[in-house]
Amino acid sequence: TDASNIFFTSNGKKYTELSIAKVLDGNEELRGQSIQISYENGSFSKATPARPSLGFTNNNEGIELYAQSVRPDGIEISEVVTSNKAYLKGNNSTYTDFVELYNNSDRDISLSGLYLTDKDKKLTKGALPDITVKARSYVVIFCSSTGENIPSGYHYVDFALSAVGESLYLTDGTKILDGVTTPTLGLNEAYGRPANSASFGYLAQATPNKLNA
């Protein structure tokens, strides 16, 4: 919470502390994000958005190593488009935002019992359909609070995505299996795991049902 302080200790003695309220002061855009803290002369200097690298060096290599360490074996979030006006036209010639899932394993996996949610306290918000994703294959799930204009043959979950950024989770109903925090995305921009990468980032373009760009 904003009132929380994080204490750093050595041999049971405090040697510095960090105020979350101070970190967020004038930096509301950092709320809910992974951040990198900078210090100057032993005191907090600034906080900047950064992809997590917990337990690894705070550089691109560390980010990728951390992402590999938490990447699920099986179904994963592959790509997210939150302001879709170009991909997979719906029944009324309109477009709906979507999440692409990928089966990164060598076995076929059913989506039965899995969920998508944008609430970490509501892990069963969007039940996924009882369909099987072939090994090394993709499936697109649309996100719509109305269920209208979904392209024929596709499935959807009953909530919409925010174009200004939010967290999205894949769960089994009791625990989070995979997750991504999307930044603000422009028209038709995609965010996901680039080809041959475990970490998330901006994609060159959306590629639903195909290898990411």
PDB file of C-alpha atoms in Angstrom:
ATOM      1  CA  THR A   1       0.000   0.000   0.000  1.00  0.00           C
ATOM      2  CA  ASP A   2       1.011   3.664  -0.237  1.00  0.00           C
ATOM      3  CA  ALA A   3       1.744   3.715   3.506  1.00  0.00           C
ATOM      4  CA  SER A   4       4.131   0.751   3.390  1.00  0.00           C
ATOM      5  CA  ASN A   5       7.828   1.024   4.089  1.00  0.00           C
ATOM      6  CA  ILE A   6      10.340  -1.584   2.961  1.00  0.00           C
ATOM      7  CA  PHE A   7      13.202  -2.110   5.422  1.00  0.00           C
ATOM      8  CA  PHE A   8      16.617  -3.464   4.455  1.00  0.00           C
ATOM      9  CA  THR A   9      18.531  -5.118   7.257  1.00  0.00           C
ATOM     10  CA  SER A  10      21.892  -6.745   7.923  1.00  0.00           C
ATOM     11  CA  ASN A  11      22.503  -8.985  10.939  1.00  0.00           C
ATOM     12  CA  GLY A  12      19.198  -7.866  12.395  1.00  0.00           C
ATOM     13  CA  LYS A  13      19.948  -4.142  12.090  1.00  0.00           C
ATOM     14  CA  LYS A  14      18.198  -1.741   9.716  1.00  0.00           C
ATOM     15  CA  TYR A  15      20.545   0.070   7.372  1.00  0.00           C
ATOM     16  CA  THR A  16      18.047   1.728   5.002  1.00  0.00           C
ATOM     17  CA  GLU A  17      14.369   1.870   4.190  1.00  0.00           C
ATOM     18  CA  LEU A  18      12.213   2.731   1.199  1.00  0.00           C
ATOM     19  CA  SER A  19       8.849   4.520   1.364  1.00  0.00           C
ATOM     20  CA  ILE A  20       6.357   3.315  -1.233  1.00  0.00           C
ATOM     21  CA  ALA A  21       4.496   6.641  -0.914  1.00  0.00           C
ATOM     22  CA  LYS A  22       7.705   8.448  -1.847  1.00  0.00           C
ATOM     23  CA  VAL A  23       8.248   6.182  -4.851  1.00  0.00           C
ATOM     24  CA  LEU A  24       4.715   6.822  -6.142  1.00  0.00           C
ATOM     25  CA  ASP A  25       4.689  10.554  -5.393  1.00  0.00           C
ATOM     26  CA  GLY A  26       4.232  12.181  -8.805  1.00  0.00           C
ATOM     27  CA  ASN A  27       4.651   8.787 -10.467  1.00  0.00           C
ATOM     28  CA  GLU A  28       1.146   7.290 -10.463  1.00  0.00           C
ATOM     29  CA  GLU A  29       1.901   5.604 -13.796  1.00  0.00           C
ATOM     30  CA  LEU A  30       4.229   3.261 -11.887  1.00  0.00           C
ATOM     31  CA  ARG A  31       1.398   1.816  -9.807  1.00  0.00           C
ATOM     32  CA  GLY A  32       0.983  -1.911 -10.496  1.00  0.00           C
ATOM     33  CA  GLN A  33       4.215  -2.109 -12.502  1.00  0.00           C
ATOM     34  CA  SER A  34       7.584  -3.692 -11.928  1.00  0.00           C
ATOM     35  CA  ILE A  35      10.013  -0.870 -11.185  1.00  0.00           C
ATOM     36  CA  GLN A  36      13.741  -0.416 -10.860  1.00  0.00           C
ATOM     37  CA  ILE A  37      14.921   1.676  -7.896  1.00  0.00           C
ATOM     38  CA  SER A  38      17.959   3.947  -8.164  1.00  0.00           C
ATOM     39  CA  TYR A  39      19.875   5.284  -5.175  1.00  0.00           C
ATOM     40  CA  GLU A  40      22.195   8.241  -4.783  1.00  0.00           C
ATOM     41  CA  ASN A  41      24.461   8.524  -1.740  1.00  0.00           C
ATOM     42  CA  GLY A  42      22.506   5.741  -0.058  1.00  0.00           C
ATOM     43  CA  SER A  43      19.106   7.393  -0.469  1.00  0.00           C
ATOM     44  CA  PHE A  44      16.257   6.856  -2.895  1.00  0.00           C
ATOM     45  CA  SER A  45      16.799   8.821  -6.099  1.00  0.00           C
ATOM     46  CA  LYS A  46      14.259   7.679  -8.698  1.00  0.00           C
ATOM     47  CA  ALA A  47      12.059   4.824  -9.864  1.00  0.00           C
ATOM     48  CA  THR A  48      11.601   3.797 -13.478  1.00  0.00           C
ATOM     49  CA  PRO A  49       9.410   1.126 -15.103  1.00  0.00           C
ATOM     50  CA  ALA A  50      11.354  -2.049 -15.778  1.00  0.00           C
ATOM     51  CA  ARG A  51      10.562  -5.607 -16.696  1.00  0.00           C
ATOM     52  CA  PRO A  52      11.277  -7.833 -13.687  1.00  0.00           C
ATOM     53  CA  SER A  53      14.616  -9.577 -13.224  1.00  0.00           C
ATOM     54  CA  LEU A  54      14.210 -10.910  -9.684  1.00  0.00           C
ATOM     55  CA  GLY A  55      17.275 -12.883  -8.631  1.00  0.00           C
ATOM     56  CA  PHE A  56      19.187 -11.875 -11.759  1.00  0.00           C
ATOM     57  CA  THR A  57      21.194  -8.892 -12.961  1.00  0.00           C
ATOM     58  CA  ASN A  58      19.113  -5.813 -13.855  1.00  0.00           C
ATOM     59  CA  ASN A  59      19.833  -5.887 -17.567  1.00  0.00           C
ATOM     60  CA  ASN A  60      18.323  -7.484 -20.668  1.00  0.00           C
ATOM     61  CA  GLU A  61      20.045 -10.792 -19.995  1.00  0.00           C
ATOM     62  CA  GLY A  62      18.731 -10.846 -16.430  1.00  0.00           C
ATOM     63  CA  ILE A  63      15.225  -9.983 -17.611  1.00  0.00           C
ATOM     64  CA  GLU A  64      15.260 -12.884 -20.051  1.00  0.00           C
ATOM     65  CA  LEU A  65      16.708 -15.333 -17.504  1.00  0.00           C
ATOM     66  CA  TYR A  66      14.045 -14.389 -14.965  1.00  0.00           C
ATOM     67  CA  ALA A  67      11.317 -14.742 -17.603  1.00  0.00           C
ATOM     68  CA  GLN A  68      12.600 -18.212 -18.481  1.00  0.00           C
ATOM     69  CA  SER A  69      12.555 -19.205 -14.804  1.00  0.00           C
ATOM     70  CA  VAL A  70       8.846 -18.376 -14.391  1.00  0.00           C
ATOM     71  CA  ARG A  71       7.618 -19.321 -17.875  1.00  0.00           C
ATOM     72  CA  PRO A  72       4.907 -21.985 -17.658  1.00  0.00           C
ATOM     73  CA  ASP A  73       5.367 -25.398 -19.236  1.00  0.00           C
ATOM     74  CA  GLY A  74       2.329 -25.734 -21.481  1.00  0.00           C
ATOM     75  CA  ILE A  75      -0.260 -23.021 -22.101  1.00  0.00           C
ATOM     76  CA  GLU A  76       1.096 -19.472 -21.896  1.00  0.00           C
ATOM     77  CA  ILE A  77       0.033 -15.951 -22.777  1.00  0.00           C
ATOM     78  CA  SER A  78       1.610 -15.215 -26.134  1.00  0.00           C
ATOM     79  CA  GLU A  79       0.197 -11.936 -27.448  1.00  0.00           C
ATOM     80  CA  VAL A  80      -2.272  -9.224 -26.378  1.00  0.00           C
ATOM     81  CA  VAL A  81      -4.014  -6.591 -28.541  1.00  0.00           C
ATOM     82  CA  THR A  82      -6.097  -4.060 -26.589  1.00  0.00           C
ATOM     83  CA  SER A  83      -7.118  -1.627 -29.338  1.00  0.00           C
ATOM     84  CA  ASN A  84      -7.907  -3.862 -32.285  1.00  0.00           C
ATOM     85  CA  LYS A  85      -9.212  -2.294 -35.484  1.00  0.00           C
ATOM     86  CA  ALA A  86      -7.531  -4.507 -38.067  1.00  0.00           C
ATOM     87  CA  TYR A  87      -7.305  -8.181 -37.088  1.00  0.00           C
ATOM     88  CA  LEU A  88      -9.910 -10.961 -37.352  1.00  0.00           C
ATOM     89  CA  LYS A  89     -13.028  -9.068 -38.410  1.00  0.00           C
ATOM     90  CA  GLY A  90     -16.221  -9.939 -36.547  1.00  0.00           C
ATOM     91  CA  ASN A  91     -19.666 -10.792 -37.814  1.00  0.00           C
ATOM     92  CA  ASN A  92     -20.740  -7.137 -38.078  1.00  0.00           C
ATOM     93  CA  SER A  93     -17.525  -6.048 -39.798  1.00  0.00           C
ATOM     94  CA  THR A  94     -16.111  -4.731 -36.514  1.00  0.00           C
ATOM     95  CA  TYR A  95     -13.153  -5.814 -34.423  1.00  0.00           C
ATOM     96  CA  THR A  96     -12.665  -7.044 -30.867  1.00  0.00           C
ATOM     97  CA  ASP A  97      -9.594  -7.062 -28.618  1.00  0.00           C
ATOM     98  CA  PHE A  98      -7.970 -10.431 -28.065  1.00  0.00           C
ATOM     99  CA  VAL A  99      -5.445 -12.569 -26.236  1.00  0.00           C
ATOM    100  CA  GLU A 100      -3.432 -15.213 -28.028  1.00  0.00           C
ATOM    101  CA  LEU A 101      -2.428 -18.321 -26.071  1.00  0.00           C
ATOM    102  CA  TYR A 102       0.347 -20.693 -27.087  1.00  0.00           C
ATOM    103  CA  ASN A 103       1.022 -24.303 -26.180  1.00  0.00           C
ATOM    104  CA  ASN A 104       4.799 -24.326 -25.813  1.00  0.00           C
ATOM    105  CA  SER A 105       4.939 -28.048 -25.055  1.00  0.00           C
ATOM    106  CA  ASP A 106       5.158 -31.207 -27.171  1.00  0.00           C
ATOM    107  CA  ARG A 107       1.781 -32.503 -25.941  1.00  0.00           C
ATOM    108  CA  ASP A 108      -1.809 -31.531 -26.717  1.00  0.00           C
ATOM    109  CA  ILE A 109      -3.462 -29.653 -23.824  1.00  0.00           C
ATOM    110  CA  SER A 110      -7.119 -28.926 -23.051  1.00  0.00           C
ATOM    111  CA  LEU A 111      -8.117 -25.445 -21.913  1.00  0.00           C
ATOM    112  CA  SER A 112     -10.829 -26.927 -19.708  1.00  0.00           C
ATOM    113  CA  GLY A 113     -10.330 -25.743 -16.122  1.00  0.00           C
ATOM    114  CA  LEU A 114      -8.230 -22.734 -17.127  1.00  0.00           C
ATOM    115  CA  TYR A 115      -9.222 -19.073 -16.888  1.00  0.00           C
ATOM    116  CA  LEU A 116      -8.240 -15.608 -18.028  1.00  0.00           C
ATOM    117  CA  THR A 117      -8.767 -12.707 -15.655  1.00  0.00           C
ATOM    118  CA  ASP A 118      -7.753  -9.091 -15.158  1.00  0.00           C
ATOM    119  CA  LYS A 119      -8.330  -9.352 -11.405  1.00  0.00           C
ATOM    120  CA  ASP A 120      -5.747 -11.115  -9.245  1.00  0.00           C
ATOM    121  CA  LYS A 121      -8.409 -11.599  -6.552  1.00  0.00           C
ATOM    122  CA  LYS A 122     -10.907 -13.140  -8.986  1.00  0.00           C
ATOM    123  CA  LEU A 123      -9.066 -16.045 -10.575  1.00  0.00           C
ATOM    124  CA  THR A 124     -12.129 -17.659 -12.206  1.00  0.00           C
ATOM    125  CA  LYS A 125     -13.431 -14.537 -13.963  1.00  0.00           C
ATOM    126  CA  GLY A 126     -13.195 -15.745 -17.565  1.00  0.00           C
ATOM    127  CA  ALA A 127     -13.545 -19.506 -18.052  1.00  0.00           C
ATOM    128  CA  LEU A 128     -11.735 -20.773 -21.136  1.00  0.00           C
ATOM    129  CA  PRO A 129     -13.543 -23.127 -23.528  1.00  0.00           C
ATOM    130  CA  ASP A 130     -13.250 -26.911 -23.419  1.00  0.00           C
ATOM    131  CA  ILE A 131     -11.067 -27.152 -26.496  1.00  0.00           C
ATOM    132  CA  THR A 132      -7.695 -28.775 -27.094  1.00  0.00           C
ATOM    133  CA  VAL A 133      -4.661 -26.803 -28.214  1.00  0.00           C
ATOM    134  CA  LYS A 134      -2.288 -28.913 -30.260  1.00  0.00           C
ATOM    135  CA  ALA A 135       1.381 -29.041 -29.330  1.00  0.00           C
ATOM    136  CA  ARG A 136       3.302 -25.945 -30.475  1.00  0.00           C
ATOM    137  CA  SER A 137       0.052 -24.320 -31.619  1.00  0.00           C
ATOM    138  CA  TYR A 138      -1.857 -21.108 -30.968  1.00  0.00           C
ATOM    139  CA  VAL A 139      -5.431 -20.197 -30.080  1.00  0.00           C
ATOM    140  CA  VAL A 140      -7.011 -16.738 -30.050  1.00  0.00           C
ATOM    141  CA  ILE A 141      -9.473 -15.834 -27.289  1.00  0.00           C
ATOM    142  CA  PHE A 142     -11.468 -12.638 -27.719  1.00  0.00           C
ATOM    143  CA  CYS A 143     -12.236 -10.376 -24.766  1.00  0.00           C
ATOM    144  CA  SER A 144     -15.734  -8.889 -24.851  1.00  0.00           C
ATOM    145  CA  SER A 145     -18.147  -7.820 -22.122  1.00  0.00           C
ATOM    146  CA  THR A 146     -21.067  -8.272 -24.571  1.00  0.00           C
ATOM    147  CA  GLY A 147     -20.064 -11.314 -26.609  1.00  0.00           C
ATOM    148  CA  GLU A 148     -21.061  -9.497 -29.781  1.00  0.00           C
ATOM    149  CA  ASN A 149     -19.163  -9.447 -33.083  1.00  0.00           C
ATOM    150  CA  ILE A 150     -17.012 -12.464 -32.283  1.00  0.00           C
ATOM    151  CA  PRO A 151     -15.710 -14.031 -35.515  1.00  0.00           C
ATOM    152  CA  SER A 152     -17.274 -17.364 -36.407  1.00  0.00           C
ATOM    153  CA  GLY A 153     -15.418 -20.325 -34.906  1.00  0.00           C
ATOM    154  CA  TYR A 154     -13.742 -18.310 -32.148  1.00  0.00           C
ATOM    155  CA  HIS A 155     -14.361 -18.199 -28.397  1.00  0.00           C
ATOM    156  CA  TYR A 156     -14.398 -15.306 -25.944  1.00  0.00           C
ATOM    157  CA  VAL A 157     -14.191 -14.467 -22.258  1.00  0.00           C
ATOM    158  CA  ASP A 158     -16.724 -12.123 -20.690  1.00  0.00           C
ATOM    159  CA  PHE A 159     -14.616  -9.036 -19.964  1.00  0.00           C
ATOM    160  CA  ALA A 160     -12.988  -6.288 -22.000  1.00  0.00           C
ATOM    161  CA  LEU A 161      -9.351  -5.210 -22.088  1.00  0.00           C
ATOM    162  CA  SER A 162      -8.129  -1.715 -21.243  1.00  0.00           C
ATOM    163  CA  ALA A 163      -6.097   0.089 -23.899  1.00  0.00           C
ATOM    164  CA  VAL A 164      -4.383   2.195 -21.228  1.00  0.00           C
ATOM    165  CA  GLY A 165      -2.717  -0.838 -19.663  1.00  0.00           C
ATOM    166  CA  GLU A 166      -3.621  -3.461 -17.098  1.00  0.00           C
ATOM    167  CA  SER A 167      -2.571  -6.828 -15.726  1.00  0.00           C
ATOM    168  CA  LEU A 168      -3.834 -10.028 -17.307  1.00  0.00           C
ATOM    169  CA  TYR A 169      -3.505 -13.486 -15.767  1.00  0.00           C
ATOM    170  CA  LEU A 170      -3.860 -17.097 -16.871  1.00  0.00           C
ATOM    171  CA  THR A 171      -4.992 -19.267 -13.944  1.00  0.00           C
ATOM    172  CA  ASP A 172      -6.244 -22.715 -13.012  1.00  0.00           C
ATOM    173  CA  GLY A 173      -8.845 -21.168 -10.724  1.00  0.00           C
ATOM    174  CA  THR A 174      -6.713 -21.386  -7.592  1.00  0.00           C
ATOM    175  CA  LYS A 175      -3.294 -20.079  -8.649  1.00  0.00           C
ATOM    176  CA  ILE A 176      -1.783 -17.852 -11.315  1.00  0.00           C
ATOM    177  CA  LEU A 177       0.034 -19.804 -14.033  1.00  0.00           C
ATOM    178  CA  ASP A 178       1.151 -16.906 -16.216  1.00  0.00           C
ATOM    179  CA  GLY A 179       0.692 -13.169 -16.294  1.00  0.00           C
ATOM    180  CA  VAL A 180       1.526  -9.977 -18.148  1.00  0.00           C
ATOM    181  CA  THR A 181       1.117  -6.283 -17.419  1.00  0.00           C
ATOM    182  CA  THR A 182       0.416  -4.515 -20.677  1.00  0.00           C
ATOM    183  CA  PRO A 183       1.439  -0.891 -21.142  1.00  0.00           C
ATOM    184  CA  THR A 184      -0.744   1.624 -22.956  1.00  0.00           C
ATOM    185  CA  LEU A 185      -1.097   0.288 -26.496  1.00  0.00           C
ATOM    186  CA  GLY A 186      -1.916   2.309 -29.580  1.00  0.00           C
ATOM    187  CA  LEU A 187      -4.229   1.340 -32.397  1.00  0.00           C
ATOM    188  CA  ASN A 188      -3.493  -2.270 -33.476  1.00  0.00           C
ATOM    189  CA  GLU A 189      -0.311  -2.448 -31.394  1.00  0.00           C
ATOM    190  CA  ALA A 190       0.573  -5.819 -29.889  1.00  0.00           C
ATOM    191  CA  TYR A 191       2.413  -6.767 -26.712  1.00  0.00           C
ATOM    192  CA  GLY A 192       3.669 -10.259 -26.026  1.00  0.00           C
ATOM    193  CA  ARG A 193       6.533 -12.705 -26.185  1.00  0.00           C
ATOM    194  CA  PRO A 194       8.640 -12.097 -29.307  1.00  0.00           C
ATOM    195  CA  ALA A 195       9.733 -15.188 -31.215  1.00  0.00           C
ATOM    196  CA  ASN A 196      12.338 -17.203 -29.282  1.00  0.00           C
ATOM    197  CA  SER A 197      11.935 -15.053 -26.159  1.00  0.00           C
ATOM    198  CA  ALA A 198      10.423 -15.797 -22.752  1.00  0.00           C
ATOM    199  CA  SER A 199      10.073 -12.149 -21.689  1.00  0.00           C
ATOM    200  CA  PHE A 200       7.327  -9.771 -22.810  1.00  0.00           C
ATOM    201  CA  GLY A 201       7.766  -6.700 -24.982  1.00  0.00           C
ATOM    202  CA  TYR A 202       6.273  -4.702 -27.820  1.00  0.00           C
ATOM    203  CA  LEU A 203       5.817  -6.768 -30.977  1.00  0.00           C
ATOM    204  CA  ALA A 204       6.582  -5.506 -34.465  1.00  0.00           C
ATOM    205  CA  GLN A 205       2.971  -6.303 -35.373  1.00  0.00           C
ATOM    206  CA  ALA A 206       0.117  -8.504 -34.269  1.00  0.00           C
ATOM    207  CA  THR A 207       0.269 -12.027 -35.699  1.00  0.00           C
ATOM    208  CA  PRO A 208      -2.819 -13.893 -34.410  1.00  0.00           C
ATOM    209  CA  ASN A 209      -2.521 -17.677 -34.710  1.00  0.00           C
ATOM    210  CA  LYS A 210       1.064 -17.380 -35.959  1.00  0.00           C
ATOM    211  CA  LEU A 211       4.637 -17.115 -34.673  1.00  0.00           C
ATOM    212  CA  ASN A 212       5.098 -13.726 -33.020  1.00  0.00           C
ATOM    213  CA  ALA A 213       6.995 -10.994 -34.821  1.00  0.00           C
TER     214      ALA A 213
END
